[in-house]
Amino acid sequence: MRFGILGAAQFAREYMGPAIHAARGAELAALATSDRGKADAFAAFAPGVTVHDSYDAILDDPSIDAVYIPLPNHLHVPWTIKALEAGKHVLCEKPLALRADDFAQVIAARDAAGKLAAEAFMIVHHPQFIRARELVQGGAIGKLTHVDAVFSFNNAGDTGNIRLDPTKGGGGLYDIGVYTFGSARFVTGQEPDSVPYAKLAYENGVDVFAQVAAVFPDFTYSAVVSMRMFTRQQISFHGDTGVLTLTCPYNANVFGLSELVLENDGMVKTHERWPAVNQYVLQVENFVHSARTGAPYPCPLEFSRGTQEMMDMVFAAGGRDG
């Protein structure tokens, strides 16, 4: 499957471009950028990549089967729809939309085109989350009572960071809250009934800190998401007979070693580790397989819409209608 990338974003250059190049069944065939200097970095690992000077040129290229969209958040919906209407499969960076209601038009465009469109929510492709879901839903920790998640970093000194631009869909929740919310939903298979508490702190129009409490059908949930705290990430699932913790759930083998720790009665701890897994490569390979065969995709748009619905609830509870 021949991929084109809309824009030479740093994340595309460092992670997703190399992942497309490395994935079985995929080829990084084209890049759209007006900056030839940025294109050189992609050509270094994908020498045959064709460089177009506009996004439309990639959509008009009949040799391109699929596009990856790493554009600023506020451009995700319109360019996903344009790509679908051009007959391309679409893998779009998270968050695909800034409101849950915006998913309706994307889903309609997907269905009309008969193509695969998905949010690039890479963590559900990693075996640590597939294993966590199996253990939690299989009763390995007994009755699940509480889920606790944290994801933080500090970019206060990076004043030009796009995450700090309110006009382009900036903010900590849109950037990393999708992981703390989506991971809990994926592992448990449940949706929140309510968000009774959300404390949000803003700087220059974007959220830089969020403390959240939610109620799911069978458990309570708490999370901290921040762009103003020291780097940390973890999620724990606490049951009545055990605790399961992922110590590097979101940036696996980048932030640290991907590891699952299961602690049961008797203080027995079992460790499972995945030191060589690249979740971005797995994401591309699963995308290609589903696009080619019609097999269910691990993260369909309907799942991503559920995460955005939870985020909308958090914004509302925190005093802002997201």
Short mmCIF file of C-alpha atoms in Angstrom, two decimals:
data_model
loop_
_atom_site.label_atom_id
_atom_site.label_comp_id
_atom_site.label_asym_id
_atom_site.label_seq_id
_atom_site.Cartn_x
_atom_site.Cartn_y
_atom_site.Cartn_z
CA MET A 1 0.00 0.00 0.00
CA ARG A 2 1.55 3.28 -1.15
CA PHE A 3 1.29 6.03 1.48
CA GLY A 4 1.53 9.78 1.09
CA ILE A 5 2.06 12.11 4.06
CA LEU A 6 0.37 15.50 4.22
CA GLY A 7 3.02 17.78 5.73
CA ALA A 8 6.54 17.30 7.02
CA ALA A 9 5.72 17.43 10.74
CA GLN A 10 8.43 16.52 13.22
CA PHE A 11 6.39 13.58 14.52
CA ALA A 12 5.98 12.26 10.98
CA ARG A 13 9.70 12.63 10.36
CA GLU A 14 10.80 10.94 13.59
CA TYR A 15 8.13 8.26 14.12
CA MET A 16 5.39 7.67 11.59
CA GLY A 17 7.40 8.17 8.41
CA PRO A 18 9.97 5.57 9.50
CA ALA A 19 7.15 3.30 10.68
CA ILE A 20 5.41 3.41 7.30
CA HIS A 21 8.76 2.73 5.63
CA ALA A 22 9.43 -0.25 7.94
CA ALA A 23 5.94 -1.78 7.98
CA ARG A 24 5.25 -4.94 6.01
CA GLY A 25 2.93 -4.29 3.10
CA ALA A 26 3.45 -0.51 3.15
CA GLU A 27 5.62 1.94 1.24
CA LEU A 28 6.29 5.59 1.99
CA ALA A 29 5.82 6.82 -1.56
CA ALA A 30 5.07 10.55 -1.33
CA LEU A 31 5.35 13.61 0.88
CA ALA A 32 3.63 16.98 0.54
CA THR A 33 5.71 19.94 1.68
CA SER A 34 6.84 23.23 0.19
CA ASP A 35 10.05 23.06 2.25
CA ARG A 36 12.60 20.95 0.39
CA GLY A 37 14.87 21.08 3.41
CA LYS A 38 12.29 19.18 5.46
CA ALA A 39 11.81 16.72 2.61
CA ASP A 40 15.50 15.80 2.71
CA ALA A 41 15.06 14.28 6.17
CA PHE A 42 12.40 11.88 4.82
CA ALA A 43 14.46 11.02 1.75
CA ALA A 44 17.30 10.00 4.08
CA PHE A 45 15.38 6.90 5.21
CA ALA A 46 13.03 6.58 2.20
CA PRO A 47 15.18 7.51 -0.81
CA GLY A 48 12.45 6.88 -3.37
CA VAL A 49 9.88 9.24 -1.83
CA THR A 50 8.24 11.67 -4.27
CA VAL A 51 7.90 15.24 -3.00
CA HIS A 52 4.80 17.25 -3.92
CA ASP A 53 4.44 20.94 -3.15
CA SER A 54 0.79 20.75 -2.05
CA TYR A 55 -1.56 18.45 -0.15
CA ASP A 56 -3.98 18.40 -3.09
CA ALA A 57 -1.22 17.07 -5.34
CA ILE A 58 -1.00 13.94 -3.20
CA LEU A 59 -4.78 13.51 -3.21
CA ASP A 60 -4.73 13.86 -7.01
CA ASP A 61 -1.93 11.28 -7.41
CA PRO A 62 -3.56 8.03 -8.60
CA SER A 63 -0.57 5.98 -7.46
CA ILE A 64 -1.21 6.83 -3.79
CA ASP A 65 -3.48 4.40 -1.95
CA ALA A 66 -3.53 5.94 1.52
CA VAL A 67 -2.59 9.14 3.30
CA TYR A 68 -1.26 9.80 6.76
CA ILE A 69 -2.30 13.18 8.21
CA PRO A 70 -0.10 14.76 10.91
CA LEU A 71 -1.44 18.29 10.40
CA PRO A 72 -2.45 20.65 13.25
CA ASN A 73 -5.50 19.36 15.12
CA HIS A 74 -8.02 21.82 13.69
CA LEU A 75 -7.25 20.62 10.14
CA HIS A 76 -7.83 16.92 10.78
CA VAL A 77 -11.53 16.72 9.96
CA PRO A 78 -11.53 18.70 6.70
CA TRP A 79 -8.46 16.98 5.26
CA THR A 80 -9.63 13.53 6.31
CA ILE A 81 -12.89 14.14 4.47
CA LYS A 82 -11.09 15.53 1.41
CA ALA A 83 -8.80 12.50 1.29
CA LEU A 84 -11.71 10.09 1.57
CA GLU A 85 -13.55 11.90 -1.20
CA ALA A 86 -10.39 11.55 -3.31
CA GLY A 87 -10.58 7.77 -2.85
CA LYS A 88 -7.77 7.37 -0.33
CA HIS A 89 -7.64 5.38 2.87
CA VAL A 90 -6.85 7.74 5.77
CA LEU A 91 -4.81 7.37 8.93
CA CYS A 92 -5.10 10.68 10.81
CA GLU A 93 -3.25 11.76 13.92
CA LYS A 94 -5.12 12.11 17.17
CA PRO A 95 -7.29 13.82 18.07
CA LEU A 96 -9.11 13.31 14.82
CA ALA A 97 -11.78 15.79 15.90
CA LEU A 98 -12.12 18.46 18.59
CA ARG A 99 -15.75 17.58 19.41
CA ALA A 100 -17.50 14.25 19.40
CA ASP A 101 -20.22 15.60 17.11
CA ASP A 102 -17.61 16.20 14.39
CA PHE A 103 -17.15 12.46 13.97
CA ALA A 104 -20.54 12.10 12.28
CA GLN A 105 -19.41 13.78 9.07
CA VAL A 106 -16.16 11.79 8.99
CA ILE A 107 -17.97 8.49 9.50
CA ALA A 108 -20.44 9.44 6.76
CA ALA A 109 -17.55 10.26 4.40
CA ARG A 110 -15.85 6.96 5.27
CA ASP A 111 -18.99 4.97 4.55
CA ALA A 112 -19.68 6.84 1.30
CA ALA A 113 -16.13 6.30 0.06
CA GLY A 114 -15.91 2.67 1.11
CA LYS A 115 -12.41 3.33 2.43
CA LEU A 116 -10.78 2.83 5.82
CA ALA A 117 -10.43 5.95 7.95
CA ALA A 118 -8.98 5.79 11.43
CA GLU A 119 -7.41 7.86 14.16
CA ALA A 120 -3.74 7.09 14.77
CA PHE A 121 -4.25 5.81 18.32
CA MET A 122 -1.19 3.59 18.35
CA ILE A 123 -1.33 2.22 21.90
CA VAL A 124 -4.17 -0.23 21.20
CA HIS A 125 -1.88 -2.03 18.75
CA HIS A 126 0.78 -2.65 21.41
CA PRO A 127 0.71 -6.14 22.97
CA GLN A 128 0.92 -4.68 26.50
CA PHE A 129 -2.57 -3.21 26.12
CA ILE A 130 -3.96 -6.28 24.42
CA ARG A 131 -2.57 -8.34 27.31
CA ALA A 132 -3.91 -5.90 29.92
CA ARG A 133 -7.38 -6.12 28.42
CA GLU A 134 -7.21 -9.91 28.45
CA LEU A 135 -6.13 -9.99 32.10
CA VAL A 136 -8.55 -7.37 33.44
CA GLN A 137 -11.59 -8.67 31.58
CA GLY A 138 -10.53 -12.24 32.33
CA GLY A 139 -10.64 -11.72 36.11
CA ALA A 140 -6.91 -11.72 36.86
CA ILE A 141 -7.38 -8.91 39.41
CA GLY A 142 -10.82 -9.96 40.57
CA LYS A 143 -13.59 -7.38 40.48
CA LEU A 144 -12.24 -4.14 39.01
CA THR A 145 -12.83 -1.27 41.44
CA HIS A 146 -10.72 1.68 40.32
CA VAL A 147 -8.53 2.85 37.41
CA ASP A 148 -5.87 5.50 37.92
CA ALA A 149 -3.92 7.16 35.09
CA VAL A 150 -1.33 9.91 34.73
CA PHE A 151 0.42 11.45 31.74
CA SER A 152 2.54 14.56 32.11
CA PHE A 153 5.45 16.52 30.70
CA ASN A 154 6.62 20.11 30.98
CA ASN A 155 6.82 22.27 27.86
CA ALA A 156 6.52 25.63 29.61
CA GLY A 157 9.73 26.91 28.00
CA ASP A 158 8.75 25.93 24.47
CA THR A 159 6.69 29.00 23.63
CA GLY A 160 6.45 28.13 19.92
CA ASN A 161 5.01 24.67 20.56
CA ILE A 162 1.81 24.07 18.58
CA ARG A 163 0.27 22.45 21.68
CA LEU A 164 0.14 25.94 23.19
CA ASP A 165 -1.80 27.49 20.28
CA PRO A 166 -5.55 27.71 21.03
CA THR A 167 -6.37 28.48 17.38
CA LYS A 168 -4.97 25.12 16.24
CA GLY A 169 -6.57 22.77 18.74
CA GLY A 170 -3.86 23.03 21.36
CA GLY A 171 -4.04 21.85 24.95
CA GLY A 172 -2.96 18.95 27.13
CA LEU A 173 -6.23 17.04 26.96
CA TYR A 174 -6.33 17.00 23.16
CA ASP A 175 -2.67 16.02 23.02
CA ILE A 176 -2.33 13.39 25.75
CA GLY A 177 -5.68 13.17 27.54
CA VAL A 178 -6.83 10.96 24.68
CA TYR A 179 -4.40 8.34 26.00
CA THR A 180 -5.44 8.42 29.65
CA PHE A 181 -9.13 8.26 28.67
CA GLY A 182 -8.90 5.93 25.68
CA SER A 183 -6.63 3.40 27.36
CA ALA A 184 -9.07 2.91 30.25
CA ARG A 185 -11.95 2.47 27.80
CA PHE A 186 -9.99 0.00 25.67
CA VAL A 187 -8.86 -2.23 28.53
CA THR A 188 -12.17 -2.31 30.40
CA GLY A 189 -14.59 -2.17 27.48
CA GLN A 190 -16.72 0.30 29.43
CA GLU A 191 -17.89 3.89 28.87
CA PRO A 192 -18.16 6.59 31.54
CA ASP A 193 -21.58 7.28 33.02
CA SER A 194 -20.54 10.68 34.37
CA VAL A 195 -17.65 13.04 35.10
CA PRO A 196 -18.55 14.53 38.49
CA TYR A 197 -15.28 16.44 38.87
CA ALA A 198 -12.76 18.09 36.58
CA LYS A 199 -10.30 20.76 37.67
CA LEU A 200 -8.74 22.45 34.63
CA ALA A 201 -6.01 25.09 34.58
CA TYR A 202 -5.47 27.26 31.49
CA GLU A 203 -2.67 29.39 30.13
CA ASN A 204 -3.22 31.61 27.10
CA GLY A 205 -6.39 29.79 26.16
CA VAL A 206 -5.19 26.17 26.37
CA ASP A 207 -5.51 23.67 29.18
CA VAL A 208 -2.15 22.87 30.78
CA PHE A 209 -3.43 20.83 33.75
CA ALA A 210 -6.42 18.58 34.30
CA GLN A 211 -7.45 16.53 37.32
CA VAL A 212 -10.39 14.31 36.47
CA ALA A 213 -12.75 11.98 38.32
CA ALA A 214 -15.19 9.80 36.39
CA VAL A 215 -17.70 7.09 37.18
CA PHE A 216 -17.95 4.02 34.94
CA PRO A 217 -20.61 1.30 35.32
CA ASP A 218 -18.39 -1.00 37.41
CA PHE A 219 -15.52 1.19 38.66
CA THR A 220 -14.34 4.68 39.48
CA TYR A 221 -11.64 6.50 37.54
CA SER A 222 -9.15 9.25 38.21
CA ALA A 223 -6.54 10.89 35.99
CA VAL A 224 -4.03 13.72 35.91
CA VAL A 225 -2.99 15.20 32.57
CA SER A 226 -0.49 18.04 32.49
CA MET A 227 1.91 19.99 30.31
CA ARG A 228 3.37 21.69 33.40
CA MET A 229 4.60 18.76 35.50
CA PHE A 230 7.66 16.56 35.41
CA THR A 231 7.52 13.77 32.83
CA ARG A 232 5.54 10.77 34.05
CA GLN A 233 3.16 8.18 32.64
CA GLN A 234 1.39 5.20 34.19
CA ILE A 235 -1.97 3.48 34.37
CA SER A 236 -3.16 1.04 37.05
CA PHE A 237 -6.21 -1.20 37.26
CA HIS A 238 -7.11 -1.99 40.88
CA GLY A 239 -9.33 -4.95 41.67
CA ASP A 240 -10.34 -6.70 44.86
CA THR A 241 -7.75 -9.49 44.43
CA GLY A 242 -4.97 -7.77 42.50
CA VAL A 243 -3.48 -4.73 40.78
CA LEU A 244 -2.28 -4.50 37.19
CA THR A 245 0.05 -1.63 36.26
CA LEU A 246 1.55 -0.52 32.95
CA THR A 247 4.68 1.46 33.81
CA CYS A 248 5.25 2.93 30.33
CA PRO A 249 1.83 2.75 28.69
CA TYR A 250 1.89 5.54 26.13
CA ASN A 251 5.41 6.16 24.77
CA ALA A 252 6.46 2.52 24.95
CA ASN A 253 10.23 1.99 24.66
CA VAL A 254 10.74 5.73 24.17
CA PHE A 255 9.88 7.06 27.64
CA GLY A 256 10.98 3.73 29.14
CA LEU A 257 10.68 -0.03 28.86
CA SER A 258 7.16 -1.26 28.16
CA GLU A 259 6.31 -3.41 31.15
CA LEU A 260 3.19 -4.92 32.68
CA VAL A 261 3.26 -5.71 36.41
CA LEU A 262 0.56 -7.96 37.89
CA GLU A 263 0.37 -8.17 41.69
CA ASN A 264 -1.99 -10.70 43.27
CA ASP A 265 -2.89 -11.94 46.74
CA GLY A 266 0.23 -13.02 48.59
CA MET A 267 2.21 -10.06 47.17
CA VAL A 268 3.33 -12.14 44.20
CA LYS A 269 4.40 -9.93 41.29
CA THR A 270 4.55 -11.06 37.67
CA HIS A 271 6.41 -8.92 35.15
CA GLU A 272 5.91 -9.03 31.38
CA ARG A 273 8.08 -6.88 29.10
CA TRP A 274 8.19 -6.01 25.39
CA PRO A 275 11.57 -4.37 24.75
CA ALA A 276 11.60 -4.65 20.95
CA VAL A 277 8.03 -3.77 19.95
CA ASN A 278 7.40 -0.69 17.77
CA GLN A 279 3.72 0.21 18.19
CA TYR A 280 3.80 2.63 15.26
CA VAL A 281 4.89 -0.13 12.87
CA LEU A 282 2.19 -2.44 14.25
CA GLN A 283 -0.37 0.31 13.73
CA VAL A 284 0.53 0.69 10.06
CA GLU A 285 0.55 -3.06 9.48
CA ASN A 286 -2.89 -3.44 11.07
CA PHE A 287 -4.17 -0.51 9.02
CA VAL A 288 -2.90 -2.04 5.78
CA HIS A 289 -4.37 -5.44 6.64
CA SER A 290 -7.82 -4.01 7.43
CA ALA A 291 -7.83 -1.74 4.38
CA ARG A 292 -6.92 -4.62 2.09
CA THR A 293 -9.08 -7.37 3.56
CA GLY A 294 -11.95 -5.58 5.28
CA ALA A 295 -10.99 -7.17 8.60
CA PRO A 296 -12.10 -5.23 11.70
CA TYR A 297 -9.63 -2.50 12.63
CA PRO A 298 -8.52 -2.41 16.30
CA CYS A 299 -9.40 1.28 16.62
CA PRO A 300 -12.38 2.23 14.42
CA LEU A 301 -13.76 5.76 14.27
CA GLU A 302 -16.59 4.73 16.58
CA PHE A 303 -14.07 3.94 19.33
CA SER A 304 -12.27 7.25 18.82
CA ARG A 305 -15.58 9.08 19.00
CA GLY A 306 -16.15 7.51 22.43
CA THR A 307 -12.88 8.95 23.71
CA GLN A 308 -13.86 12.39 22.42
CA GLU A 309 -17.26 12.05 24.08
CA MET A 310 -15.47 11.50 27.39
CA MET A 311 -13.25 14.50 26.72
CA ASP A 312 -16.31 16.64 25.98
CA MET A 313 -17.70 15.54 29.35
CA VAL A 314 -14.46 16.56 31.06
CA PHE A 315 -14.46 20.01 29.43
CA ALA A 316 -18.08 20.51 30.47
CA ALA A 317 -17.41 19.43 34.05
CA GLY A 318 -14.40 21.75 34.19
CA GLY A 319 -16.43 24.77 33.19
CA ARG A 320 -15.68 24.87 29.48
CA ASP A 321 -17.89 23.56 26.73
CA GLY A 322 -15.09 21.86 24.71
#
